[in-house]
Amino acid sequence: MSVLSEHTRHEIDRWLAKFPADRRRSAVLAALREAQHQNNGFLTPPLMDAVAEYIGMPAIQVYEVASFYSMFETRPAGRVHVSVCTNISCMLCGADRIVDAVERHLGITTGESTPDGKFYLKREEECLAACNNAPMMMVDHVYHESLTPESAIKVLDGVK
Ligand code: FES
């Protein structure tokens, strides 16, 4: 029996159909996203191996893709992903105070998840192209800009 669920395989097939038959590897991002979704938000070596076999590409290349792109996780993580930008504009506008406030509020450090599995303080993010409203953070792909430590906490407290 495949490690990939029937639904995951169905979704991968849908993506494979969009590409020429000799370009199956073009579906690797979508395939990994589906595999990750199947497994509560993170990829395991057996899942990555199964994706490699299913779309016919070397496992090492699938591992490379999974470890390169920040939307893939290779270990369990909290449900809500929080990334504080600490690149130059945000740094100059006080990103370190945002990181401090968020870490203290959640009781974890960057790279960790809260014990209840709700929040994952994913990483100090590179520039997310919202420099004109620095400092900022991204919560599940939603931008929150012109932050203060207080408003950052308010954003987190408002997450269901
Ligand atoms: S430096 Fe933070 S959004 Fe550009």
Coordinates of C-alpha atoms and ligand atoms in Angstrom, one line a residue:
M1 CA 0.0 0.0 0.0
S2 CA 1.3 3.5 -0.9
V3 CA 2.4 5.9 1.8
L4 CA 0.5 8.5 -0.3
S5 CA -3.2 8.6 0.4
E6 CA -5.7 8.1 -2.4
H7 CA -6.6 11.7 -2.2
T8 CA -3.0 12.8 -2.4
R9 CA -2.3 10.6 -5.4
H10 CA -5.5 12.0 -7.0
E11 CA -4.3 15.6 -6.5
I12 CA -0.8 14.8 -7.8
D13 CA -2.3 13.2 -10.9
R14 CA -4.3 16.4 -11.4
W15 CA -1.0 18.4 -11.4
L16 CA 0.8 15.8 -13.5
A17 CA -1.8 16.3 -16.2
K18 CA -0.8 19.9 -16.5
F19 CA 2.7 19.1 -17.7
P20 CA 4.1 17.2 -20.7
A21 CA 4.6 13.5 -20.0
D22 CA 8.4 13.9 -20.0
R23 CA 8.3 16.7 -17.5
R24 CA 6.7 15.0 -14.5
R25 CA 9.2 16.5 -12.1
S26 CA 7.5 19.9 -12.8
A27 CA 4.8 18.7 -10.4
V28 CA 7.2 18.2 -7.5
L29 CA 6.2 21.3 -5.6
A30 CA 2.5 20.5 -5.8
A31 CA 3.2 16.9 -4.9
L32 CA 5.1 17.8 -1.8
R33 CA 2.5 20.3 -0.8
E34 CA -0.2 17.6 -1.0
A35 CA 2.0 15.0 0.8
Q36 CA 2.6 17.6 3.6
H37 CA -1.1 18.4 3.8
Q38 CA -1.9 14.7 4.2
N39 CA 0.5 14.5 7.2
N40 CA -0.7 17.4 9.4
G41 CA 1.8 19.9 7.9
F42 CA 5.1 18.2 7.7
L43 CA 7.0 15.8 5.4
T44 CA 8.7 12.6 6.4
P45 CA 11.4 10.7 4.6
P46 CA 8.9 7.9 3.6
L47 CA 6.6 10.6 2.2
M48 CA 9.3 12.2 0.2
D49 CA 10.5 8.9 -1.1
A50 CA 7.0 8.1 -2.1
V51 CA 6.7 11.4 -4.0
A52 CA 10.0 10.7 -5.7
E53 CA 8.8 7.2 -6.8
Y54 CA 5.3 8.4 -7.8
I55 CA 6.5 11.2 -10.1
G56 CA 9.7 9.4 -11.2
M57 CA 12.5 11.6 -10.0
P58 CA 15.5 10.8 -7.8
A59 CA 14.7 10.9 -4.1
I60 CA 17.7 13.2 -3.4
Q61 CA 16.2 15.9 -5.7
V62 CA 12.9 15.7 -3.8
Y63 CA 14.8 16.1 -0.5
E64 CA 16.6 19.1 -2.0
V65 CA 13.4 20.8 -3.0
A66 CA 11.7 20.0 0.4
S67 CA 14.6 21.5 2.3
F68 CA 15.1 24.5 0.0
Y69 CA 11.6 26.0 0.1
S70 CA 10.3 27.6 3.3
M71 CA 6.8 26.3 2.8
F72 CA 7.8 22.8 3.5
E73 CA 8.5 21.4 6.9
T74 CA 10.4 18.3 7.7
R75 CA 9.5 18.0 11.3
P76 CA 6.2 18.5 13.3
A77 CA 5.2 22.2 13.6
G78 CA 2.4 24.2 15.1
R79 CA -0.7 24.9 13.1
V80 CA -0.3 28.7 12.7
H81 CA 2.9 29.7 11.1
V82 CA 4.5 33.0 12.3
S83 CA 7.5 34.6 10.5
V84 CA 8.9 37.9 11.7
C85 CA 10.9 39.7 9.0
T86 CA 14.3 40.8 10.3
N87 CA 15.8 42.0 7.1
I88 CA 17.4 45.4 6.8
S89 CA 14.3 47.7 6.7
C90 CA 12.5 45.8 9.4
M91 CA 15.7 45.6 11.4
L92 CA 16.2 49.4 11.3
C93 CA 12.5 49.9 12.4
G94 CA 12.8 47.6 15.4
A95 CA 12.2 44.0 14.3
D96 CA 14.3 42.8 17.2
R97 CA 11.7 44.2 19.6
I98 CA 9.0 42.4 17.6
V99 CA 10.8 39.1 17.8
D100 CA 11.4 39.6 21.5
A101 CA 7.8 40.4 22.2
V102 CA 6.5 37.5 20.2
E103 CA 8.9 35.0 21.7
R104 CA 8.1 36.1 25.3
H105 CA 4.4 36.1 24.6
L106 CA 4.4 32.6 23.1
G107 CA 7.0 31.3 25.5
I108 CA 9.2 29.8 22.8
T109 CA 12.1 30.9 20.7
T110 CA 12.3 31.2 16.9
G111 CA 12.2 27.7 15.3
E112 CA 10.0 26.2 18.0
S113 CA 6.3 25.5 18.3
T114 CA 4.1 26.1 21.4
P115 CA 3.3 23.0 23.4
D116 CA -0.4 23.2 22.5
G117 CA 0.6 22.9 18.9
K118 CA -1.1 26.1 17.9
F119 CA 1.8 28.4 17.0
Y120 CA 5.0 27.7 15.1
L121 CA 7.4 30.6 15.3
K122 CA 8.9 29.6 12.0
R123 CA 11.9 31.7 11.3
E124 CA 13.3 35.2 11.1
E125 CA 12.2 35.9 7.6
E126 CA 14.1 37.5 4.8
C127 CA 12.6 40.6 3.2
L128 CA 8.9 40.0 2.3
A129 CA 8.6 43.2 0.2
A130 CA 6.7 45.2 2.7
C131 CA 9.6 47.4 3.6
N132 CA 7.5 50.6 3.3
N133 CA 5.5 49.4 6.3
A134 CA 8.3 47.9 8.4
P135 CA 8.5 46.2 10.8
M136 CA 6.2 43.4 9.7
M137 CA 5.4 39.7 10.2
M138 CA 3.5 37.1 8.3
V139 CA 0.9 34.9 10.0
D140 CA -0.2 32.1 7.8
H141 CA 0.6 34.1 4.7
V142 CA -1.2 37.2 5.9
Y143 CA 1.0 40.3 6.2
H144 CA 0.8 42.4 9.4
E145 CA 2.7 45.7 8.9
S146 CA 3.8 48.8 10.8
L147 CA 4.0 46.6 13.9
T148 CA 4.8 47.6 17.5
P149 CA 5.4 44.9 20.1
E150 CA 1.9 45.6 21.4
S151 CA 0.2 45.3 18.0
A152 CA 2.1 42.1 17.2
I153 CA 0.8 40.5 20.4
K154 CA -2.7 41.7 19.5
V155 CA -2.4 40.0 16.1
L156 CA -1.4 36.7 17.8
D157 CA -4.1 37.0 20.4
G158 CA -6.6 37.4 17.6
V159 CA -5.7 34.2 15.9
K160 CA -8.4 31.5 16.3
Ligands
FES1 S1 12.9 44.2 5.2 FE1 11.1 43.5 6.1 S2 9.7 43.6 4.5 FE2 11.5 44.2 3.6

